[in-house]
C-alpha cells in the first residue's frame, strides 16, 4: 500500500494536519481532499482552501455544496470522481459520519472504481437516528473495507450495525506533544477550565466545588465564552470566589498552548447532557501532554481518554469534584499523575502514535 486519499472537512484548518504529516513520513503518497470553501459553525466567516503540497501532503480542494453543514454538504460529483480516477489510491479514508451526504458520495463513487474505503466515525448513538437515518448508516457501513472509531462506544455502534466489518479504535486527530513541558512554580493550585460557557459544560459544578475549598490555596483560569457567562460570573461572586477567578474569554489555538504552562490541573466537569458533544477529549489530551493533571466527568469519551492517568468523577457531583481537587493540592500525588498522563498521550494519542496505529490498520485491511 503506497497511495492513500483522505477526504474530510476537518483538514480545511492547517492546524489540524499534524497526523497527515506523520502519515506522509511513513512512506505514503498522501492526498487529502477538502472542501474548497467551508463555513466553520459558530464563526460565520468562510474559509477558502487552495491546492498545496507541503511536508509530503498534497491538499486538494473540491467544490462543495452547502459548506458548513457536515451532514448535508456534498462535493461536486465530477471533481470528486476526477480526483479518484486521477489518484487511483490503494485505499480511501473518508472522515465523515456514514449518514452524511459527503461520506455516502465518496463510498459510492469509490465503489464504482473498485477502490477500498475506510470510514472514521465519532457517533456514539446519541441522539438515536430516525428509521431512514439508521437504514442509510447500515447501508453505508456494509459497503466499507473497514472502519476506525473515535471511542469504544462508537466502535460498538459500528459492530452492531455491521457485525462483519473490521473496526478499530483510533482517534481522528493526534495531539502535539512538546519535547519538554515548561511548567513554572505556582502560588497554590493553578486550576483551569477550557470550553464554551454553556450549562452542559458544567462550569457551575466546578465553581460550587471550589466554594467548598475557600480555605485552600488555589486560583482558577476560565478560558472560554458563551451565553452562560453572566450567570457564571454572578455565581462566582455569590460564592465569594470572584477575586480568585480570571476570565480570559475564548482563546485562539496558539494562546491555548501558552496556557498549559500556567496550570497544574485542567478540569472538564461536563454534565451528563454533554455526552453527545464530548466526543474526542482533545483539549484534555493536549493539557495532559504538557503534564497538566486531568480531572473529568464520567461523560462521553472523557473517562476513556483519561484512563488511569487522571481522576474521573460523577457528573454534577461538586462534592466528589472538591475531594478530587483536595487530593491534587498535594504535589506528591499530583506530579506522578501528570507524568503518567503525558506518557499516555505520547504512547497512544500523539500525532505519531495515531499515524502508526492508523497505518497498521490500513495495512492489515489491504493484506
Tab-separated table of C-alpha atoms in Angstrom:
chain	number	residue	atom	x	y	z
A	1	UNK	CA	0.000	0.000	0.000
A	2	UNK	CA	1.507	3.298	-1.102
A	3	UNK	CA	-1.145	5.728	-2.360
A	4	UNK	CA	-3.786	6.938	0.123
A	5	UNK	CA	-6.553	9.506	-0.296
A	6	UNK	CA	-8.185	11.047	2.800
A	7	UNK	CA	-11.379	13.075	2.450
A	8	UNK	CA	-12.670	15.290	5.266
A	9	UNK	CA	-13.695	18.869	6.030
A	10	UNK	CA	-11.588	18.621	9.227
A	11	UNK	CA	-8.359	19.322	7.329
A	12	UNK	CA	-9.527	22.678	5.998
A	13	UNK	CA	-7.750	24.017	9.100
A	14	UNK	CA	-3.959	23.682	8.611
A	15	UNK	CA	-3.559	23.367	12.391
A	16	UNK	CA	-5.396	20.005	12.198
A	17	UNK	CA	-2.892	18.411	9.796
A	18	UNK	CA	-0.331	17.043	12.250
A	19	UNK	CA	-1.499	13.475	11.720
A	20	UNK	CA	-1.279	13.924	7.935
A	21	UNK	CA	2.390	14.944	8.141
A	22	UNK	CA	3.087	11.935	10.364
A	23	UNK	CA	1.321	9.648	7.849
A	24	UNK	CA	3.288	11.059	4.911
A	25	UNK	CA	6.514	10.425	6.827
A	26	UNK	CA	5.671	6.698	6.721
A	27	UNK	CA	6.475	6.447	3.018
A	28	UNK	CA	2.933	7.151	1.858
A	29	UNK	CA	1.889	9.168	-1.187
A	30	UNK	CA	-0.807	11.093	0.691
A	31	UNK	CA	-3.518	13.318	-0.788
A	32	UNK	CA	-6.229	14.932	1.318
A	33	UNK	CA	-9.441	16.114	-0.315
A	34	UNK	CA	-11.049	19.068	1.463
A	35	UNK	CA	-13.955	21.402	0.663
A	36	UNK	CA	-12.854	24.308	-1.486
A	37	UNK	CA	-14.952	26.566	0.712
A	38	UNK	CA	-16.055	25.906	4.277
A	39	UNK	CA	-18.009	27.917	6.830
A	40	UNK	CA	-16.997	26.871	10.326
A	41	UNK	CA	-20.129	26.636	12.528
A	42	UNK	CA	-20.188	29.448	15.078
A	43	UNK	CA	-17.630	31.584	13.234
A	44	UNK	CA	-19.692	32.597	10.208
A	45	UNK	CA	-16.752	33.572	8.012
A	46	UNK	CA	-15.898	31.202	5.135
A	47	UNK	CA	-12.507	29.523	4.833
A	48	UNK	CA	-11.154	29.223	1.292
A	49	UNK	CA	-8.686	26.414	0.549
A	50	UNK	CA	-6.174	26.226	-2.289
A	51	UNK	CA	-4.052	23.447	-3.724
A	52	UNK	CA	-0.743	22.968	-1.970
A	53	UNK	CA	1.911	20.345	-1.365
A	54	UNK	CA	3.722	20.689	1.941
A	55	UNK	CA	5.551	18.250	4.236
A	56	UNK	CA	4.709	15.407	1.862
A	57	UNK	CA	0.948	16.088	1.952
A	58	UNK	CA	-0.997	17.217	-1.114
A	59	UNK	CA	-4.081	19.262	-0.214
A	60	UNK	CA	-6.674	19.123	-2.984
A	61	UNK	CA	-9.703	21.480	-2.741
A	62	UNK	CA	-13.009	20.111	-4.074
A	63	UNK	CA	-16.017	22.321	-4.925
A	64	UNK	CA	-18.671	21.786	-2.262
A	65	UNK	CA	-22.366	22.480	-1.899
A	66	UNK	CA	-23.817	23.535	1.478
A	67	UNK	CA	-20.405	24.161	3.080
A	68	UNK	CA	-20.570	24.335	6.872
A	69	UNK	CA	-23.214	21.619	7.278
A	70	UNK	CA	-21.326	18.345	7.943
A	71	UNK	CA	-24.410	16.178	7.398
A	72	UNK	CA	-25.763	17.966	4.323
A	73	UNK	CA	-22.674	19.253	2.472
A	74	UNK	CA	-21.661	17.316	-0.640
A	75	UNK	CA	-18.859	17.516	-3.150
A	76	UNK	CA	-19.093	18.383	-6.815
A	77	UNK	CA	-19.526	14.943	-8.344
A	78	UNK	CA	-17.334	15.496	-11.383
A	79	UNK	CA	-14.481	16.961	-9.357
A	80	UNK	CA	-14.584	14.143	-6.794
A	81	UNK	CA	-14.744	11.464	-9.482
A	82	UNK	CA	-11.841	13.071	-11.346
A	83	UNK	CA	-9.769	13.097	-8.153
A	84	UNK	CA	-10.452	9.411	-7.507
A	85	UNK	CA	-9.630	8.466	-11.106
A	86	UNK	CA	-6.506	10.596	-11.224
A	87	UNK	CA	-5.016	9.351	-7.953
A	88	UNK	CA	-6.189	5.726	-8.172
A	89	UNK	CA	-5.370	5.288	-4.467
A	90	UNK	CA	-4.740	1.909	-2.921
A	91	UNK	CA	-7.126	2.987	-0.161
A	92	UNK	CA	-9.567	5.832	0.509
A	93	UNK	CA	-10.366	7.007	4.046
A	94	UNK	CA	-13.372	9.289	4.455
A	95	UNK	CA	-13.581	11.003	7.832
A	96	UNK	CA	-17.246	11.976	7.911
A	97	UNK	CA	-20.210	10.256	9.544
A	98	UNK	CA	-21.758	7.434	7.449
A	99	UNK	CA	-25.106	9.258	7.449
A	100	UNK	CA	-23.582	12.354	5.813
A	101	UNK	CA	-24.069	13.051	2.113
A	102	UNK	CA	-20.327	13.520	1.581
A	103	UNK	CA	-19.445	10.124	3.047
A	104	UNK	CA	-22.120	8.300	1.065
A	105	UNK	CA	-20.965	10.093	-2.080
A	106	UNK	CA	-17.311	9.058	-1.576
A	107	UNK	CA	-18.291	5.481	-0.776
A	108	UNK	CA	-20.499	5.193	-3.881
A	109	UNK	CA	-18.008	6.689	-6.363
A	110	UNK	CA	-15.026	4.791	-4.934
A	111	UNK	CA	-17.080	1.602	-5.107
A	112	UNK	CA	-17.729	2.135	-8.818
A	113	UNK	CA	-13.967	2.330	-9.366
A	114	UNK	CA	-13.263	-0.719	-7.219
A	115	UNK	CA	-11.386	1.298	-4.552
A	116	UNK	CA	-11.479	0.069	-0.930
A	117	UNK	CA	-12.909	2.639	1.520
A	118	UNK	CA	-12.350	3.027	5.264
A	119	UNK	CA	-14.545	5.398	7.260
A	120	UNK	CA	-13.895	7.204	10.547
A	121	UNK	CA	-16.830	7.790	12.901
A	122	UNK	CA	-17.306	9.583	16.215
A	123	UNK	CA	-21.002	8.742	16.595
A	124	UNK	CA	-21.811	7.056	19.926
A	125	UNK	CA	-25.521	6.676	19.161
A	126	UNK	CA	-26.639	9.915	20.821
A	127	UNK	CA	-29.184	11.068	19.850
A	128	UNK	CA	-30.766	7.980	18.251
A	129	UNK	CA	-31.234	8.212	14.496
A	130	UNK	CA	-34.654	8.081	12.826
A	131	UNK	CA	-35.546	4.951	10.834
A	132	UNK	CA	-34.278	6.305	7.498
A	133	UNK	CA	-31.070	7.515	9.125
A	134	UNK	CA	-30.390	4.060	10.613
A	135	UNK	CA	-31.001	2.454	7.234
A	136	UNK	CA	-28.570	4.841	5.494
A	137	UNK	CA	-25.958	4.264	8.161
A	138	UNK	CA	-26.138	0.445	7.897
A	139	UNK	CA	-26.102	0.603	4.101
A	140	UNK	CA	-23.010	2.821	4.078
A	141	UNK	CA	-21.132	0.743	6.653
A	142	UNK	CA	-21.735	-2.503	4.790
A	143	UNK	CA	-20.040	-1.119	1.671
A	144	UNK	CA	-16.781	-0.394	3.502
A	145	UNK	CA	-13.500	-2.267	3.754
A	146	UNK	CA	-13.131	-1.242	7.411
A	147	UNK	CA	-13.828	1.495	9.946
A	148	UNK	CA	-11.959	3.450	12.586
A	149	UNK	CA	-13.844	4.788	15.592
A	150	UNK	CA	-13.094	7.675	17.938
A	151	UNK	CA	-14.102	5.699	21.035
A	152	UNK	CA	-15.023	2.216	22.172
A	153	UNK	CA	-18.694	3.240	22.279
A	154	UNK	CA	-18.506	4.411	18.651
A	155	UNK	CA	-16.817	1.120	17.696
A	156	UNK	CA	-19.561	-0.891	19.418
A	157	UNK	CA	-22.161	1.006	17.409
A	158	UNK	CA	-20.350	0.042	14.192
A	159	UNK	CA	-20.182	-3.609	15.294
A	160	UNK	CA	-23.913	-3.568	15.986
A	161	UNK	CA	-24.785	-2.192	12.553
A	162	UNK	CA	-22.141	-4.087	10.542
A	163	UNK	CA	-21.077	-7.182	12.535
A	164	UNK	CA	-18.596	-8.455	9.934
A	165	UNK	CA	-16.811	-5.147	9.331
A	166	UNK	CA	-13.249	-4.830	10.723
A	167	UNK	CA	-13.162	-1.876	13.148
A	168	UNK	CA	-10.542	-0.437	15.459
A	169	UNK	CA	-10.500	2.416	17.976
A	170	UNK	CA	-8.100	5.164	16.911
A	171	UNK	CA	-8.613	8.949	17.166
A	172	UNK	CA	-9.116	11.041	14.058
A	173	UNK	CA	-6.566	13.626	15.196
A	174	UNK	CA	-3.374	13.375	17.176
A	175	UNK	CA	-2.166	15.755	19.848
A	176	UNK	CA	1.009	17.857	19.567
A	177	UNK	CA	3.434	16.818	22.316
A	178	UNK	CA	6.181	19.267	23.376
A	179	UNK	CA	9.734	17.987	23.762
A	180	UNK	CA	9.683	19.101	27.388
A	181	UNK	CA	6.781	20.750	29.250
A	182	UNK	CA	7.736	24.147	30.667
A	183	UNK	CA	5.978	24.493	33.995
A	184	UNK	CA	6.629	27.414	36.289
A	185	UNK	CA	6.177	27.347	40.091
A	186	UNK	CA	2.660	28.366	41.121
A	187	UNK	CA	1.359	30.017	44.249
A	188	UNK	CA	-1.250	27.466	45.302
A	189	UNK	CA	-3.030	25.071	42.947
A	190	UNK	CA	-3.469	26.534	39.440
A	191	UNK	CA	-6.755	25.178	38.072
A	192	UNK	CA	-8.039	25.633	34.524
A	193	UNK	CA	-11.323	25.262	32.665
A	194	UNK	CA	-11.370	25.497	28.860
A	195	UNK	CA	-14.596	25.383	26.884
A	196	UNK	CA	-17.771	27.082	25.796
A	197	UNK	CA	-19.716	28.667	28.644
A	198	UNK	CA	-22.963	26.742	28.359
A	199	UNK	CA	-24.759	24.716	31.075
A	200	UNK	CA	-23.763	21.333	29.603
A	201	UNK	CA	-20.061	22.046	30.187
A	202	UNK	CA	-20.642	22.118	33.949
A	203	UNK	CA	-18.511	25.089	34.980
A	204	UNK	CA	-21.071	25.824	37.708
A	205	UNK	CA	-20.274	22.396	39.224
A	206	UNK	CA	-16.596	23.385	39.359
A	207	UNK	CA	-17.432	26.740	40.986
A	208	UNK	CA	-19.607	25.012	43.595
A	209	UNK	CA	-16.760	22.574	44.294
A	210	UNK	CA	-14.311	25.447	44.737
A	211	UNK	CA	-16.803	27.134	47.053
A	212	UNK	CA	-16.163	24.212	49.408
A	213	UNK	CA	-12.413	24.878	49.269
A	214	UNK	CA	-12.184	28.523	50.288
A	215	UNK	CA	-9.612	27.617	52.946
A	216	UNK	CA	-7.306	26.027	50.343
A	217	UNK	CA	-4.748	27.932	48.263
A	218	UNK	CA	-5.913	27.881	44.643
A	219	UNK	CA	-6.836	30.095	41.692
A	220	UNK	CA	-8.932	29.384	38.589
A	221	UNK	CA	-8.452	30.410	34.955
A	222	UNK	CA	-11.588	30.189	32.774
A	223	UNK	CA	-10.758	30.207	29.043
A	224	UNK	CA	-13.932	30.394	27.008
A	225	UNK	CA	-17.030	32.419	26.326
A	226	UNK	CA	-20.707	31.812	25.733
A	227	UNK	CA	-24.269	32.698	26.669
A	228	UNK	CA	-23.897	31.433	30.252
A	229	UNK	CA	-21.005	33.751	31.176
A	230	UNK	CA	-23.029	36.379	33.043
A	231	UNK	CA	-24.763	33.763	35.210
A	232	UNK	CA	-21.471	32.019	35.971
A	233	UNK	CA	-19.719	35.264	36.905
A	234	UNK	CA	-22.602	36.061	39.240
A	235	UNK	CA	-22.338	32.577	40.776
A	236	UNK	CA	-18.618	33.117	41.403
A	237	UNK	CA	-19.456	36.420	43.144
A	238	UNK	CA	-22.233	34.836	45.230
A	239	UNK	CA	-19.776	32.129	46.360
A	240	UNK	CA	-17.205	34.845	47.233
A	241	UNK	CA	-14.741	33.452	44.687
A	242	UNK	CA	-14.564	36.352	42.229
A	243	UNK	CA	-11.104	37.549	43.311
A	244	UNK	CA	-9.655	34.077	42.639
A	245	UNK	CA	-11.141	33.561	39.152
A	246	UNK	CA	-9.662	35.010	35.953
A	247	UNK	CA	-11.931	35.097	32.880
A	248	UNK	CA	-9.864	35.235	29.666
A	249	UNK	CA	-12.625	34.846	27.100
A	250	UNK	CA	-12.204	32.471	24.171
A	251	UNK	CA	-8.541	31.904	23.256
A	252	UNK	CA	-7.121	31.087	19.800
A	253	UNK	CA	-5.180	27.853	19.452
A	254	UNK	CA	-1.719	29.408	19.805
A	255	UNK	CA	-2.744	31.187	23.023
A	256	UNK	CA	-4.128	27.923	24.406
A	257	UNK	CA	-0.743	26.244	24.066
A	258	UNK	CA	0.712	29.036	26.165
A	259	UNK	CA	-1.977	28.497	28.812
A	260	UNK	CA	-0.910	24.956	29.729
A	261	UNK	CA	2.308	26.153	31.377
A	262	UNK	CA	0.184	28.276	33.722
A	263	UNK	CA	-1.869	25.337	35.017
A	264	UNK	CA	-1.403	22.417	37.397
A	265	UNK	CA	-4.845	20.902	36.781
A	266	UNK	CA	-7.399	21.007	33.965
A	267	UNK	CA	-10.992	20.237	34.938
A	268	UNK	CA	-13.591	19.055	32.405
A	269	UNK	CA	-16.757	18.958	34.584
A	270	UNK	CA	-19.270	18.192	31.807
A	271	UNK	CA	-22.791	17.179	32.730
A	272	UNK	CA	-24.489	14.009	31.517
A	273	UNK	CA	-26.355	16.079	28.905
A	274	UNK	CA	-22.999	16.786	27.202
A	275	UNK	CA	-22.428	13.131	26.233
A	276	UNK	CA	-23.228	13.847	22.576
A	277	UNK	CA	-20.687	16.719	22.430
A	278	UNK	CA	-17.809	15.192	24.438
A	279	UNK	CA	-16.685	13.027	21.522
A	280	UNK	CA	-12.901	13.495	21.398
A	281	UNK	CA	-11.456	14.853	24.668
A	282	UNK	CA	-8.853	16.628	22.531
A	283	UNK	CA	-8.295	19.565	24.893
A	284	UNK	CA	-7.889	17.261	27.875
A	285	UNK	CA	-5.294	15.228	25.980
A	286	UNK	CA	-3.431	18.355	24.925
A	287	UNK	CA	-3.231	19.511	28.540
A	288	UNK	CA	-2.033	16.058	29.624
A	289	UNK	CA	0.736	16.265	27.015
A	290	UNK	CA	2.022	19.334	28.879
A	291	UNK	CA	1.975	17.462	32.226
A	292	UNK	CA	-1.200	19.133	33.421
A	293	UNK	CA	-3.150	16.724	35.632
A	294	UNK	CA	-6.670	15.995	34.317
A	295	UNK	CA	-9.981	15.704	36.169
A	296	UNK	CA	-13.031	14.833	34.095
A	297	UNK	CA	-16.651	13.813	34.475
A	298	UNK	CA	-17.775	10.302	33.662
A	299	UNK	CA	-19.364	11.623	30.461
A	300	UNK	CA	-18.833	10.824	26.781
A	301	UNK	CA	-15.271	9.886	25.853
A	302	UNK	CA	-13.634	11.665	28.837
A	303	UNK	CA	-13.084	8.599	31.083
A	304	UNK	CA	-11.737	6.657	28.105
A	305	UNK	CA	-9.080	9.217	27.178
A	306	UNK	CA	-8.096	9.968	30.788
A	307	UNK	CA	-7.829	6.290	31.744
A	308	UNK	CA	-5.713	5.700	34.850
A	309	UNK	CA	-3.681	8.858	34.201
A	310	UNK	CA	-6.135	11.252	35.831
A	311	UNK	CA	-9.232	11.420	38.024
A	312	UNK	CA	-12.831	10.781	36.928
A	313	UNK	CA	-15.835	11.899	38.988
A	314	UNK	CA	-19.592	11.609	38.617
A	315	UNK	CA	-21.145	14.422	36.541
A	316	UNK	CA	-22.752	17.190	38.583
A	317	UNK	CA	-21.244	15.973	41.884
A	318	UNK	CA	-19.496	19.052	43.272
A	319	UNK	CA	-18.620	17.212	46.489
A	320	UNK	CA	-16.711	14.485	44.624
A	321	UNK	CA	-15.000	17.097	42.476
A	322	UNK	CA	-13.956	19.057	45.573
A	323	UNK	CA	-12.422	15.907	47.105
A	324	UNK	CA	-10.502	15.220	43.892
A	325	UNK	CA	-9.113	18.765	43.894
A	326	UNK	CA	-8.043	18.439	47.535
A	327	UNK	CA	-6.061	15.323	46.592
A	328	UNK	CA	-4.407	17.238	43.760
A	329	UNK	CA	-3.212	20.026	46.032
A	330	UNK	CA	-0.558	17.566	47.238
A	331	UNK	CA	2.385	17.717	44.771
A	332	UNK	CA	3.448	14.199	45.776
A	333	UNK	CA	0.077	12.942	44.478
A	334	UNK	CA	-0.300	15.298	41.521
A	335	UNK	CA	3.106	15.139	39.834
A	336	UNK	CA	3.275	11.355	39.231
A	337	UNK	CA	-0.288	11.503	37.875
A	338	UNK	CA	0.657	14.325	35.499
A	339	UNK	CA	3.754	12.432	34.327
A	340	UNK	CA	1.618	9.350	33.684
A	341	UNK	CA	-0.798	11.478	31.662
A	342	UNK	CA	1.992	12.794	29.437
A	343	UNK	CA	3.290	9.251	28.882
A	344	UNK	CA	-0.229	8.068	27.988
A	345	UNK	CA	-0.607	10.786	25.364
A	346	UNK	CA	2.822	10.086	23.845
A	347	UNK	CA	2.110	6.354	23.594
A	348	UNK	CA	-1.473	6.490	22.312
A	349	UNK	CA	-2.586	9.962	21.234
A	350	UNK	CA	0.364	11.883	19.753
A	351	UNK	CA	0.361	12.595	16.005
A	352	UNK	CA	2.978	9.866	15.526
A	353	UNK	CA	1.118	7.319	17.661
A	354	UNK	CA	-2.194	7.965	15.865
A	355	UNK	CA	-0.490	7.745	12.454
A	356	UNK	CA	1.241	4.480	13.392
A	357	UNK	CA	-1.990	2.886	14.628
A	358	UNK	CA	-3.875	4.081	11.543
A	359	UNK	CA	-1.296	2.734	9.073
A	360	UNK	CA	-1.134	-0.615	10.892
A	361	UNK	CA	-4.901	-0.995	10.498
A	362	UNK	CA	-4.816	0.018	6.838
A	363	UNK	CA	-2.083	-2.499	6.046
A	364	UNK	CA	-3.982	-5.243	7.813
A	365	UNK	CA	-7.057	-4.488	5.679
A	366	UNK	CA	-5.148	-4.356	2.402
A	367	UNK	CA	-3.236	-7.500	3.254
